């Protein structure tokens, strides 16, 4: 196992690919430049930075909603990347309900050690672990969906829908008035 994945290997608490260390790094990036400030200045700086972030991200999400985008651009890029390998796989279906599959990779994919993957669509599981960790369709799920003529979109967690993303940034920060007001 690559060294960069050691910490994630046994971390059952991760959600959507994030671990506590990743989240703290994101917060540190936002707080960069705010070190050694008095507490009031630190809070004010945090408030303004988050206000700007929410305004920018909210505008981006609204623009995506206005062009009827169903999912985020990041998700669509990941799906596009994962679907490049679908035609190089054999898919074997193991039930009438079209939810249990074995997917065999015919060509080596970089970073992959295995050749056969069990995909359980109803349980949201694939042996590669990507499907469970990120809650989006990995290449094996996309191959299974293609084989069974199922829509891969129903296996993507609702958090990736543009409505959900917009709802995160729906709240607006109010400007801080003068202390005398």
Coordinates of N, CA and C in Angstrom, one line a residue:
X1 N 0.8 -1.2 0.0 CA 0.0 0.0 0.0 C 0.9 1.2 0.0
X2 N 0.6 2.2 -0.8 CA 1.4 3.4 -0.9 C 1.3 4.2 0.5
X3 N 2.5 4.7 0.9 CA 2.6 5.4 2.1 C 1.5 6.5 2.3
X4 N 1.2 7.2 1.2 CA 0.2 8.3 1.3 C -1.2 7.8 1.8
X5 N -1.4 6.5 1.6 CA -2.8 5.9 2.0 C -2.8 5.3 3.3
X6 N -1.7 5.2 4.1 CA -1.6 4.5 5.3 C -2.6 5.0 6.3
X7 N -2.7 6.3 6.5 CA -3.6 6.9 7.5 C -5.1 6.7 7.1
X8 N -5.4 6.7 5.8 CA -6.8 6.4 5.4 C -7.2 5.0 5.5
X9 N -6.2 4.1 5.4 CA -6.5 2.7 5.4 C -7.4 2.2 6.5
X10 N -7.1 2.6 7.7 CA -7.9 2.1 8.9 C -8.8 3.1 9.5
X11 N -9.0 4.2 8.8 CA -9.8 5.3 9.3 C -11.3 5.1 8.8
X12 N -12.1 4.5 9.7 CA -13.5 4.3 9.3 C -14.3 5.5 9.5
X13 N -13.8 6.6 10.1 CA -14.5 7.8 10.3 C -14.5 8.8 9.2
X14 N -13.8 8.5 8.1 CA -13.7 9.4 7.0 C -15.1 9.5 6.3
X15 N -15.4 10.6 5.7 CA -16.6 10.8 4.9 C -16.2 11.6 3.7
X16 N -16.6 11.0 2.5 CA -16.4 11.7 1.2 C -15.0 11.9 1.0
X17 N -14.1 11.0 1.5 CA -12.7 11.2 1.2 C -11.9 12.1 2.1
X18 N -12.6 12.8 3.0 CA -11.9 13.7 3.9 C -11.6 13.0 5.2
X19 N -10.4 13.4 5.7 CA -10.0 12.9 7.1 C -9.9 14.2 7.9
X20 N -9.8 14.1 9.2 CA -9.6 15.2 10.0 C -8.4 16.1 9.6
X21 N -7.3 15.4 9.3 CA -6.1 16.2 8.9 C -6.4 17.0 7.7
X22 N -7.1 16.5 6.7 CA -7.4 17.2 5.5 C -8.3 18.5 5.8
X23 N -9.3 18.3 6.7 CA -10.1 19.4 7.0 C -9.3 20.5 7.7
X24 N -8.5 20.1 8.7 CA -7.7 21.1 9.4 C -6.7 21.8 8.4
X25 N -6.2 21.1 7.4 CA -5.4 21.8 6.4 C -6.2 22.8 5.6
X26 N -7.4 22.5 5.3 CA -8.3 23.5 4.6 C -8.5 24.7 5.5
X27 N -8.8 24.5 6.7 CA -9.0 25.6 7.7 C -7.7 26.5 7.8
X28 N -6.6 25.8 7.9 CA -5.3 26.5 7.9 C -5.1 27.4 6.7
X29 N -5.5 26.9 5.5 CA -5.4 27.6 4.3 C -6.2 28.9 4.3
X30 N -7.4 28.8 4.9 CA -8.3 30.0 5.0 C -7.7 31.0 6.1
X31 N -7.1 30.4 7.1 CA -6.6 31.3 8.2 C -5.1 31.8 7.9
X32 N -4.6 31.4 6.8 CA -3.2 31.8 6.5 C -3.1 33.4 6.5
X33 N -2.2 33.9 7.1 CA -2.0 35.4 7.1 C -2.7 36.0 8.4
X34 N -3.3 35.1 9.2 CA -4.0 35.6 10.4 C -3.3 35.3 11.7
X35 N -2.1 34.8 11.5 CA -1.3 34.4 12.7 C -0.9 35.6 13.5
X36 N -0.8 35.4 14.8 CA -0.3 36.4 15.8 C -1.1 37.6 15.8
X37 N -2.4 37.5 15.5 CA -3.3 38.6 15.7 C -4.0 38.6 17.0
X38 N -4.4 39.7 17.5 CA -5.3 39.7 18.7 C -6.6 39.0 18.4
X39 N -7.2 38.5 19.4 CA -8.4 37.7 19.2 C -9.5 38.4 18.4
X40 N -9.8 39.7 18.7 CA -10.8 40.4 17.9 C -10.4 40.5 16.5
X41 N -9.2 40.8 16.2 CA -8.7 40.9 14.8 C -8.8 39.6 14.1
X42 N -8.5 38.5 14.9 CA -8.6 37.1 14.3 C -10.0 36.8 13.9
X43 N -10.9 37.1 14.8 CA -12.3 36.8 14.5 C -12.8 37.6 13.3
X44 N -12.5 38.9 13.3 CA -12.9 39.8 12.2 C -12.3 39.2 10.9
X45 N -11.0 38.9 10.9 CA -10.4 38.4 9.7 C -11.0 37.1 9.2
X46 N -11.3 36.2 10.1 CA -12.0 34.9 9.8 C -13.4 35.2 9.2
X47 N -14.1 36.1 9.8 CA -15.5 36.5 9.3 C -15.4 37.0 7.9
X48 N -14.5 37.9 7.6 CA -14.4 38.5 6.3 C -13.9 37.5 5.3
X49 N -13.0 36.7 5.6 CA -12.5 35.6 4.7 C -13.6 34.6 4.4
X50 N -14.4 34.2 5.4 CA -15.5 33.3 5.1 C -16.6 34.0 4.4
X51 N -16.8 35.2 4.6 CA -17.9 36.0 3.9 C -17.5 36.0 2.4
X52 N -16.3 36.3 2.1 CA -15.8 36.3 0.7 C -15.9 35.0 0.1
X53 N -15.5 33.9 0.8 CA -15.5 32.6 0.3 C -17.0 32.2 0.0
X54 N -17.9 32.4 0.9 CA -19.3 32.0 0.7 C -19.9 32.8 -0.5
X55 N -19.6 34.1 -0.6 CA -20.1 34.9 -1.7 C -19.6 34.3 -3.1
X56 N -18.3 34.0 -3.1 CA -17.7 33.5 -4.4 C -18.3 32.1 -4.7
X57 N -18.3 31.2 -3.7 CA -18.7 29.8 -4.0 C -20.2 29.8 -4.2
X58 N -21.0 30.7 -3.6 CA -22.4 30.8 -3.8 C -22.7 31.2 -5.2
X59 N -22.0 32.2 -5.7 CA -22.2 32.7 -7.1 C -21.8 31.6 -8.1
X60 N -20.8 30.9 -7.8 CA -20.4 29.8 -8.7 C -21.5 28.7 -8.8
X61 N -22.0 28.4 -7.6 CA -23.0 27.3 -7.5 C -24.3 27.8 -8.2
X62 N -24.7 29.1 -8.0 CA -25.9 29.6 -8.6 C -25.7 29.6 -10.1
X63 N -24.6 30.0 -10.6 CA -24.3 30.0 -12.1 C -24.5 28.6 -12.7
X64 N -24.0 27.6 -11.9 CA -24.2 26.2 -12.4 C -25.6 25.8 -12.4
X65 N -26.4 26.2 -11.4 CA -27.8 25.9 -11.3 C -28.6 26.5 -12.4
X66 N -28.2 27.8 -12.8 CA -28.9 28.5 -13.8 C -28.7 27.9 -15.2
X67 N -27.6 27.1 -15.4 CA -27.4 26.4 -16.7 C -27.8 25.0 -16.6
X68 N -28.6 24.7 -15.5 CA -29.2 23.4 -15.3 C -28.2 22.3 -15.1
X69 N -27.1 22.6 -14.5 CA -26.1 21.5 -14.2 C -26.7 20.7 -13.0
X70 N -26.7 19.4 -13.2 CA -27.2 18.5 -12.1 C -26.2 18.3 -11.0
X71 N -24.9 18.1 -11.5 CA -23.8 17.8 -10.5 C -22.7 18.9 -10.7
X72 N -21.8 18.9 -9.7 CA -20.7 19.8 -9.7 C -19.7 19.4 -10.9
X73 N -19.0 20.4 -11.3 CA -18.0 20.2 -12.4 C -16.9 19.2 -12.0
X74 N -16.6 19.3 -10.7 CA -15.5 18.4 -10.2 C -16.0 16.9 -10.3
X75 N -17.3 16.7 -9.9 CA -17.8 15.3 -10.0 C -17.8 14.9 -11.5
X76 N -18.3 15.7 -12.3 CA -18.4 15.4 -13.8 C -17.0 15.0 -14.3
X77 N -16.0 15.8 -13.9 CA -14.6 15.5 -14.4 C -14.2 14.1 -13.9
X78 N -14.5 13.8 -12.6 CA -14.1 12.5 -12.1 C -14.9 11.3 -12.8
X79 N -16.1 11.5 -13.1 CA -16.9 10.5 -13.8 C -16.4 10.3 -15.2
X80 N -16.0 11.4 -15.9 CA -15.4 11.4 -17.2 C -14.1 10.6 -17.2
X81 N -13.3 10.9 -16.2 CA -12.0 10.2 -16.0 C -12.2 8.7 -15.8
X82 N -13.2 8.4 -14.9 CA -13.5 7.0 -14.6 C -14.1 6.2 -15.7
X83 N -14.9 6.9 -16.6 CA -15.5 6.2 -17.7 C -14.6 5.8 -18.8
X84 N -13.4 6.4 -18.8 CA -12.4 6.1 -19.9 C -12.1 4.6 -19.9
X85 N -12.2 3.9 -18.8 CA -11.7 2.5 -18.7 C -12.9 1.5 -18.8
X86 N -14.1 2.0 -18.9 CA -15.3 1.1 -18.9 C -15.2 0.1 -20.1
X87 N -14.8 0.4 -21.2 CA -14.7 -0.5 -22.4 C -13.6 -1.5 -22.3
X88 N -12.8 -1.4 -21.3 CA -11.7 -2.4 -21.1 C -12.0 -3.4 -19.9
X89 N -13.3 -3.6 -19.7 CA -13.7 -4.5 -18.6 C -14.7 -5.4 -19.0
X90 N -14.7 -6.6 -18.4 CA -15.8 -7.6 -18.5 C -16.6 -7.5 -17.3
X91 N -17.9 -7.5 -17.5 CA -18.8 -7.4 -16.3 C -19.7 -8.7 -16.3
X92 N -19.8 -9.3 -15.1 CA -20.6 -10.5 -14.9 C -21.7 -10.1 -13.9
X93 N -22.9 -10.4 -14.3 CA -24.1 -10.0 -13.4 C -24.5 -11.3 -12.6
X94 N -24.8 -11.1 -11.3 CA -25.0 -12.3 -10.5 C -26.4 -12.3 -9.9
X95 N -27.3 -11.4 -10.3 CA -28.7 -11.5 -9.8 C -29.7 -10.9 -10.8
X96 N -30.9 -11.2 -10.6 CA -32.0 -10.6 -11.5 C -32.2 -9.2 -11.2
X97 N -32.0 -8.7 -10.0 CA -32.3 -7.3 -9.7 C -31.2 -6.3 -10.2
X98 N -30.2 -6.9 -10.8 CA -29.1 -6.1 -11.4 C -28.4 -5.2 -10.4
X99 N -27.9 -5.8 -9.3 CA -27.2 -5.1 -8.3 C -25.9 -5.7 -7.8
X100 N -25.7 -7.0 -8.2 CA -24.5 -7.7 -7.8 C -23.7 -8.1 -9.0
X101 N -22.4 -7.6 -9.1 CA -21.6 -7.8 -10.3 C -20.2 -8.2 -9.9
X102 N -19.5 -8.9 -10.8 CA -18.0 -9.0 -10.7 C -17.5 -8.3 -12.0
X103 N -16.6 -7.4 -11.8 CA -16.0 -6.6 -12.9 C -14.5 -7.0 -13.0
X104 N -14.2 -7.4 -14.2 CA -12.8 -7.9 -14.5 C -12.1 -6.9 -15.4
X105 N -11.0 -6.3 -14.9 CA -10.2 -5.4 -15.7 C -9.4 -6.2 -16.6
X106 N -9.5 -5.9 -17.9 CA -8.7 -6.6 -18.9 C -7.3 -6.0 -19.1
X107 N -7.2 -4.7 -18.9 CA -5.9 -4.1 -19.0 C -5.5 -3.4 -17.7
X108 N -4.2 -3.4 -17.5 CA -3.7 -2.8 -16.2 C -4.0 -1.3 -16.2
X109 N -4.5 -0.9 -15.0 CA -4.8 0.6 -14.8 C -3.8 1.0 -13.8
X110 N -3.2 2.2 -14.0 CA -2.2 2.7 -13.0 C -2.8 2.8 -11.6
X111 N -2.0 2.3 -10.6 CA -2.5 2.4 -9.3 C -3.4 1.2 -8.8
X112 N -3.6 0.3 -9.7 CA -4.5 -0.8 -9.5 C -3.7 -2.1 -9.3
X113 N -3.9 -2.9 -8.3 CA -3.2 -4.1 -8.1 C -4.1 -5.3 -8.3
X114 N -5.3 -5.1 -8.4 CA -6.3 -6.2 -8.5 C -6.8 -6.3 -9.9
X115 N -7.4 -7.4 -10.3 CA -8.1 -7.5 -11.6 C -9.5 -7.7 -11.5
X116 N -10.0 -8.3 -10.5 CA -11.5 -8.6 -10.3 C -12.0 -7.8 -9.1
X117 N -13.2 -7.2 -9.3 CA -13.8 -6.4 -8.3 C -15.2 -6.8 -8.1
X118 N -15.6 -7.0 -6.9 CA -17.0 -7.2 -6.6 C -17.7 -5.9 -6.4
X119 N -18.8 -5.7 -7.1 CA -19.6 -4.4 -7.0 C -21.0 -4.8 -6.5
X120 N -21.4 -4.2 -5.4 CA -22.7 -4.4 -4.8 C -23.4 -3.1 -4.8
X121 N -24.2 -2.8 -5.8 CA -24.8 -1.5 -6.0 C -25.8 -1.1 -4.9
X122 N -26.6 -2.1 -4.5 CA -27.6 -1.8 -3.4 C -26.9 -1.4 -2.1
X123 N -25.8 -2.0 -1.8 CA -25.0 -1.7 -0.6 C -24.0 -0.6 -0.7
X124 N -23.9 -0.1 -1.9 CA -22.9 1.0 -2.2 C -21.5 0.6 -1.9
X125 N -21.1 -0.6 -2.4 CA -19.8 -1.1 -2.2 C -19.1 -1.6 -3.4
X126 N -17.8 -1.4 -3.5 CA -16.9 -1.9 -4.5 C -15.6 -2.3 -3.9
X127 N -15.0 -3.3 -4.3 CA -13.8 -3.8 -3.7 C -12.6 -2.8 -3.8
X128 N -12.7 -1.8 -4.7 CA -11.7 -0.8 -4.8 C -11.7 0.2 -3.7
X129 N -12.9 0.3 -3.0 CA -13.0 1.3 -1.9 C -13.3 2.7 -2.2
X130 N -13.2 3.0 -3.5 CA -13.4 4.4 -4.0 C -14.9 4.7 -3.8
X131 N -15.8 3.8 -4.2 CA -17.2 4.0 -4.1 C -17.7 4.3 -2.7
X132 N -17.2 3.5 -1.7 CA -17.6 3.7 -0.3 C -17.0 5.0 0.2
X133 N -15.8 5.3 -0.1 CA -15.1 6.5 0.5 C -15.7 7.8 0.0
X134 N -15.9 7.9 -1.3 CA -16.3 9.2 -1.9 C -17.8 9.2 -2.2
X135 N -18.5 8.1 -2.2 CA -19.9 8.0 -2.6 C -20.2 8.5 -4.0
X136 N -19.3 8.3 -4.9 CA -19.5 8.5 -6.3 C -19.1 7.3 -7.1
X137 N -19.5 7.2 -8.3 CA -19.3 6.0 -9.1 C -17.9 5.8 -9.5
X138 N -17.2 4.7 -9.1 CA -15.9 4.4 -9.5 C -16.0 3.8 -10.9
X139 N -14.9 3.4 -11.5 CA -14.9 2.9 -12.9 C -15.6 1.5 -12.9
X140 N -15.5 0.8 -11.8 CA -16.2 -0.5 -11.8 C -17.7 -0.4 -11.7
X141 N -18.2 0.6 -10.9 CA -19.6 0.8 -10.8 C -20.1 1.4 -12.2
X142 N -19.4 2.2 -12.8 CA -19.8 2.7 -14.1 C -19.8 1.6 -15.2
X143 N -18.9 0.6 -15.1 CA -18.9 -0.5 -16.0 C -20.2 -1.4 -15.7
X144 N -20.5 -1.6 -14.4 CA -21.6 -2.4 -14.1 C -22.9 -1.7 -14.5
X145 N -23.0 -0.4 -14.3 CA -24.2 0.3 -14.7 C -24.4 0.3 -16.2
X146 N -23.3 0.4 -17.0 CA -23.3 0.4 -18.4 C -23.8 -1.0 -18.9
X147 N -23.3 -2.0 -18.3 CA -23.6 -3.4 -18.6 C -25.1 -3.7 -18.4
X148 N -25.6 -3.2 -17.2 CA -27.0 -3.5 -16.9 C -28.0 -2.4 -17.3
X149 N -27.4 -1.4 -18.1 CA -28.2 -0.3 -18.6 C -28.9 0.4 -17.4
X150 N -28.2 0.7 -16.4 CA -28.7 1.5 -15.2 C -28.1 2.9 -15.3
X151 N -28.8 3.9 -14.8 CA -28.3 5.2 -14.7 C -27.3 5.4 -13.5
X152 N -26.1 5.7 -13.8 CA -25.1 5.8 -12.7 C -25.4 6.9 -11.7
X153 N -26.2 7.9 -12.2 CA -26.5 9.0 -11.3 C -27.3 8.7 -10.0
X154 N -28.0 7.6 -10.1 CA -28.8 7.2 -8.9 C -27.9 6.6 -7.8
X155 N -26.6 6.4 -8.1 CA -25.7 5.8 -7.1 C -24.7 6.9 -6.6
X156 N -25.0 8.2 -7.0 CA -24.1 9.3 -6.5 C -24.9 9.9 -5.3
X157 N -24.2 10.1 -4.2 CA -24.8 10.7 -3.0 C -25.3 12.1 -3.3
X158 N -26.5 12.4 -2.7 CA -27.1 13.7 -3.0 C -26.3 14.9 -2.6
X159 N -25.3 14.8 -1.8 CA -24.4 15.9 -1.5 C -23.7 16.5 -2.7
X160 N -23.6 15.7 -3.7 CA -22.9 16.2 -4.9 C -23.8 16.9 -5.9
X161 N -25.1 16.9 -5.6 CA -26.0 17.6 -6.5 C -25.9 19.1 -6.3
X162 N -26.1 19.9 -7.4 CA -25.9 21.3 -7.3 C -26.8 22.0 -6.3
X163 N -28.0 21.5 -6.2 CA -28.9 22.1 -5.2 C -28.3 22.0 -3.8
X164 N -27.7 20.8 -3.5 CA -27.1 20.7 -2.1 C -25.9 21.6 -2.0
X165 N -25.1 21.7 -3.0 CA -23.9 22.6 -2.9 C -24.4 24.0 -2.8
X166 N -25.4 24.4 -3.5 CA -25.9 25.8 -3.4 C -26.4 26.1 -2.0
X167 N -27.1 25.1 -1.4 CA -27.7 25.2 -0.1 C -26.6 25.5 1.0
X168 N -25.4 24.9 0.8 CA -24.3 25.1 1.7 C -24.0 26.6 1.7
X169 N -23.9 27.2 0.6 CA -23.5 28.6 0.4 C -24.7 29.6 0.4
X170 N -25.9 29.1 0.6 CA -27.1 30.0 0.6 C -27.0 31.1 1.6
X171 N -26.5 30.8 2.8 CA -26.4 31.8 3.9 C -25.5 32.9 3.5
X172 N -25.9 34.1 3.8 CA -25.0 35.2 3.4 C -24.5 35.9 4.7
X173 N -23.3 36.4 4.7 CA -22.7 37.1 5.8 C -23.2 38.5 5.7
X174 N -23.5 39.1 6.8 CA -23.9 40.5 6.8 C -22.6 41.4 7.1
X175 N -22.5 42.5 6.5 CA -21.3 43.4 6.9 C -21.4 43.8 8.3
X176 N -20.2 43.9 8.9 CA -20.2 44.3 10.3 C -20.2 45.8 10.4
X177 N -21.1 46.4 11.1 CA -21.3 47.8 11.2 C -20.3 48.4 12.2
X178 N -20.3 49.7 12.2 CA -19.4 50.4 13.2 C -19.9 50.1 14.6
X179 N -19.0 50.1 15.6 CA -19.3 49.8 16.9 C -20.3 50.8 17.5
X180 N -20.3 52.0 17.1 CA -21.2 53.0 17.6 C -22.6 52.9 17.2
X181 N -22.9 52.1 16.1 CA -24.2 52.0 15.5 C -25.1 51.1 16.4

